[in-house]
Amino acid sequence: MHLEDIQKDIYEIYIHHDRRRGIDKTLEWFLTEVYELYIAIKYGGDIGEEASDVIAWLLSLCNLYGINIEIEFKRKYGNKCPKCDSKPCTCEYRPEPNKKVVIVRIQ
């Protein structure tokens, strides 16, 4: 199964809910699932389940924007690093991202 097929399945199953929810609320759901994945990794939990949820909500966002993520992913990453144009990547190792993210949970 290709990513495009998975995205199509998510579209067929959830687009009516996603459209009603809108982009802002769908984004909130996506970020909630990213946070749940973070918690599962950091403190223990079902990482596979949470990673699947993250992908599903990302695909819902892409569907709302009309983005075919498989095409975009291949365009950016293809089969090599988009920065150094090499496989394997020959970029200088960075132990941390360039930007810091603050995780805040508001209930």
PDB file of C-alpha atoms in Angstrom:
ATOM      1  CA  MET A   1       0.000   0.000   0.000  1.00  0.00           C
ATOM      2  CA  HIS A   2       1.275   3.451  -0.905  1.00  0.00           C
ATOM      3  CA  LEU A   3       0.908   6.591   1.177  1.00  0.00           C
ATOM      4  CA  GLU A   4      -1.455   7.970  -1.471  1.00  0.00           C
ATOM      5  CA  ASP A   5      -3.757   4.965  -0.910  1.00  0.00           C
ATOM      6  CA  ILE A   6      -3.736   5.497   2.845  1.00  0.00           C
ATOM      7  CA  GLN A   7      -4.525   9.194   2.360  1.00  0.00           C
ATOM      8  CA  LYS A   8      -7.422   8.287   0.060  1.00  0.00           C
ATOM      9  CA  ASP A   9      -8.798   5.898   2.699  1.00  0.00           C
ATOM     10  CA  ILE A  10      -8.601   8.615   5.374  1.00  0.00           C
ATOM     11  CA  TYR A  11     -10.384  10.970   2.968  1.00  0.00           C
ATOM     12  CA  GLU A  12     -13.204   8.508   2.286  1.00  0.00           C
ATOM     13  CA  ILE A  13     -13.658   7.662   5.964  1.00  0.00           C
ATOM     14  CA  TYR A  14     -13.324  11.094   7.591  1.00  0.00           C
ATOM     15  CA  ILE A  15     -13.622  13.989   5.123  1.00  0.00           C
ATOM     16  CA  HIS A  16     -17.219  14.740   6.126  1.00  0.00           C
ATOM     17  CA  HIS A  17     -16.106  15.147   9.751  1.00  0.00           C
ATOM     18  CA  ASP A  18     -12.909  16.997   8.805  1.00  0.00           C
ATOM     19  CA  ARG A  19     -14.776  19.564   6.707  1.00  0.00           C
ATOM     20  CA  ARG A  20     -17.298  20.139   9.470  1.00  0.00           C
ATOM     21  CA  ARG A  21     -14.531  20.440  12.076  1.00  0.00           C
ATOM     22  CA  GLY A  22     -12.456  22.774   9.917  1.00  0.00           C
ATOM     23  CA  ILE A  23      -8.736  23.377   9.717  1.00  0.00           C
ATOM     24  CA  ASP A  24      -8.214  24.958  13.158  1.00  0.00           C
ATOM     25  CA  LYS A  25      -9.891  22.143  15.107  1.00  0.00           C
ATOM     26  CA  THR A  26      -8.309  19.467  12.920  1.00  0.00           C
ATOM     27  CA  LEU A  27      -4.932  21.066  13.622  1.00  0.00           C
ATOM     28  CA  GLU A  28      -5.701  20.946  17.360  1.00  0.00           C
ATOM     29  CA  TRP A  29      -6.490  17.227  17.080  1.00  0.00           C
ATOM     30  CA  PHE A  30      -3.241  16.666  15.170  1.00  0.00           C
ATOM     31  CA  LEU A  31      -1.180  18.522  17.778  1.00  0.00           C
ATOM     32  CA  THR A  32      -2.917  16.598  20.566  1.00  0.00           C
ATOM     33  CA  GLU A  33      -1.892  13.344  18.904  1.00  0.00           C
ATOM     34  CA  VAL A  34       1.699  14.577  18.492  1.00  0.00           C
ATOM     35  CA  TYR A  35       1.700  15.345  22.215  1.00  0.00           C
ATOM     36  CA  GLU A  36       0.313  11.883  23.004  1.00  0.00           C
ATOM     37  CA  LEU A  37       3.098  10.347  20.889  1.00  0.00           C
ATOM     38  CA  TYR A  38       5.628  12.431  22.826  1.00  0.00           C
ATOM     39  CA  ILE A  39       4.197  11.138  26.129  1.00  0.00           C
ATOM     40  CA  ALA A  40       4.227   7.527  24.890  1.00  0.00           C
ATOM     41  CA  ILE A  41       7.883   7.820  23.883  1.00  0.00           C
ATOM     42  CA  LYS A  42       8.986   9.745  26.963  1.00  0.00           C
ATOM     43  CA  TYR A  43       7.053   7.858  29.641  1.00  0.00           C
ATOM     44  CA  GLY A  44       5.958   4.619  28.027  1.00  0.00           C
ATOM     45  CA  GLY A  45       2.888   3.826  26.044  1.00  0.00           C
ATOM     46  CA  ASP A  46       1.742   2.411  22.752  1.00  0.00           C
ATOM     47  CA  ILE A  47       4.080   4.259  20.400  1.00  0.00           C
ATOM     48  CA  GLY A  48       2.764   2.455  17.324  1.00  0.00           C
ATOM     49  CA  GLU A  49      -0.819   3.446  18.075  1.00  0.00           C
ATOM     50  CA  GLU A  50       0.093   7.066  18.741  1.00  0.00           C
ATOM     51  CA  ALA A  51       2.296   7.273  15.636  1.00  0.00           C
ATOM     52  CA  SER A  52      -0.618   5.928  13.588  1.00  0.00           C
ATOM     53  CA  ASP A  53      -2.890   8.599  15.045  1.00  0.00           C
ATOM     54  CA  VAL A  54      -0.355  11.303  14.141  1.00  0.00           C
ATOM     55  CA  ILE A  55      -0.229  10.079  10.548  1.00  0.00           C
ATOM     56  CA  ALA A  56      -4.028   9.866  10.296  1.00  0.00           C
ATOM     57  CA  TRP A  57      -4.519  13.437  11.539  1.00  0.00           C
ATOM     58  CA  LEU A  58      -1.708  14.730   9.320  1.00  0.00           C
ATOM     59  CA  LEU A  59      -3.442  13.127   6.348  1.00  0.00           C
ATOM     60  CA  SER A  60      -6.735  14.742   7.391  1.00  0.00           C
ATOM     61  CA  LEU A  61      -5.024  18.140   7.359  1.00  0.00           C
ATOM     62  CA  CYS A  62      -3.513  17.418   3.953  1.00  0.00           C
ATOM     63  CA  ASN A  63      -6.944  16.406   2.665  1.00  0.00           C
ATOM     64  CA  LEU A  64      -8.452  19.674   3.854  1.00  0.00           C
ATOM     65  CA  TYR A  65      -5.720  21.588   2.010  1.00  0.00           C
ATOM     66  CA  GLY A  66      -5.905  19.402  -1.101  1.00  0.00           C
ATOM     67  CA  ILE A  67      -2.293  18.272  -0.671  1.00  0.00           C
ATOM     68  CA  ASN A  68      -1.198  14.875  -1.979  1.00  0.00           C
ATOM     69  CA  ILE A  69       1.419  14.140   0.665  1.00  0.00           C
ATOM     70  CA  GLU A  70       3.030  11.290  -1.276  1.00  0.00           C
ATOM     71  CA  ILE A  71       3.793  13.619  -4.187  1.00  0.00           C
ATOM     72  CA  GLU A  72       5.032  16.371  -1.857  1.00  0.00           C
ATOM     73  CA  PHE A  73       7.158  13.941   0.142  1.00  0.00           C
ATOM     74  CA  LYS A  74       8.771  12.507  -2.989  1.00  0.00           C
ATOM     75  CA  ARG A  75       9.323  16.021  -4.349  1.00  0.00           C
ATOM     76  CA  LYS A  76      11.162  17.119  -1.219  1.00  0.00           C
ATOM     77  CA  TYR A  77      12.957  13.952  -0.148  1.00  0.00           C
ATOM     78  CA  GLY A  78      12.975  11.734  -3.244  1.00  0.00           C
ATOM     79  CA  ASN A  79      15.668   9.216  -2.506  1.00  0.00           C
ATOM     80  CA  LYS A  80      18.259  11.588  -1.059  1.00  0.00           C
ATOM     81  CA  CYS A  81      18.777  14.326   1.503  1.00  0.00           C
ATOM     82  CA  PRO A  82      17.148  17.573   0.302  1.00  0.00           C
ATOM     83  CA  LYS A  83      19.927  19.681   1.850  1.00  0.00           C
ATOM     84  CA  CYS A  84      23.140  17.982   0.691  1.00  0.00           C
ATOM     85  CA  ASP A  85      21.617  16.066  -2.243  1.00  0.00           C
ATOM     86  CA  SER A  86      23.321  12.857  -1.060  1.00  0.00           C
ATOM     87  CA  LYS A  87      22.386   9.326  -0.043  1.00  0.00           C
ATOM     88  CA  PRO A  88      23.294   8.741   2.697  1.00  0.00           C
ATOM     89  CA  CYS A  89      23.146  12.264   4.068  1.00  0.00           C
ATOM     90  CA  THR A  90      26.514  13.997   4.380  1.00  0.00           C
ATOM     91  CA  CYS A  91      25.236  17.042   6.275  1.00  0.00           C
ATOM     92  CA  GLU A  92      26.960  17.975   9.514  1.00  0.00           C
ATOM     93  CA  TYR A  93      25.354  16.087  12.406  1.00  0.00           C
ATOM     94  CA  ARG A  94      23.044  18.193  14.559  1.00  0.00           C
ATOM     95  CA  PRO A  95      22.052  16.676  17.900  1.00  0.00           C
ATOM     96  CA  GLU A  96      19.173  19.135  18.341  1.00  0.00           C
ATOM     97  CA  PRO A  97      16.769  20.912  16.012  1.00  0.00           C
ATOM     98  CA  ASN A  98      17.443  24.500  15.017  1.00  0.00           C
ATOM     99  CA  LYS A  99      14.188  25.592  16.638  1.00  0.00           C
ATOM    100  CA  LYS A 100      13.037  24.739  20.124  1.00  0.00           C
ATOM    101  CA  VAL A 101       9.477  23.683  20.800  1.00  0.00           C
ATOM    102  CA  VAL A 102       7.801  24.289  24.116  1.00  0.00           C
ATOM    103  CA  ILE A 103       5.247  21.652  24.970  1.00  0.00           C
ATOM    104  CA  VAL A 104       2.340  23.055  26.923  1.00  0.00           C
ATOM    105  CA  ARG A 105      -0.688  20.979  27.796  1.00  0.00           C
ATOM    106  CA  ILE A 106      -3.836  23.003  28.455  1.00  0.00           C
ATOM    107  CA  GLN A 107      -6.812  21.038  29.689  1.00  0.00           C
TER     108      GLN A 107
END
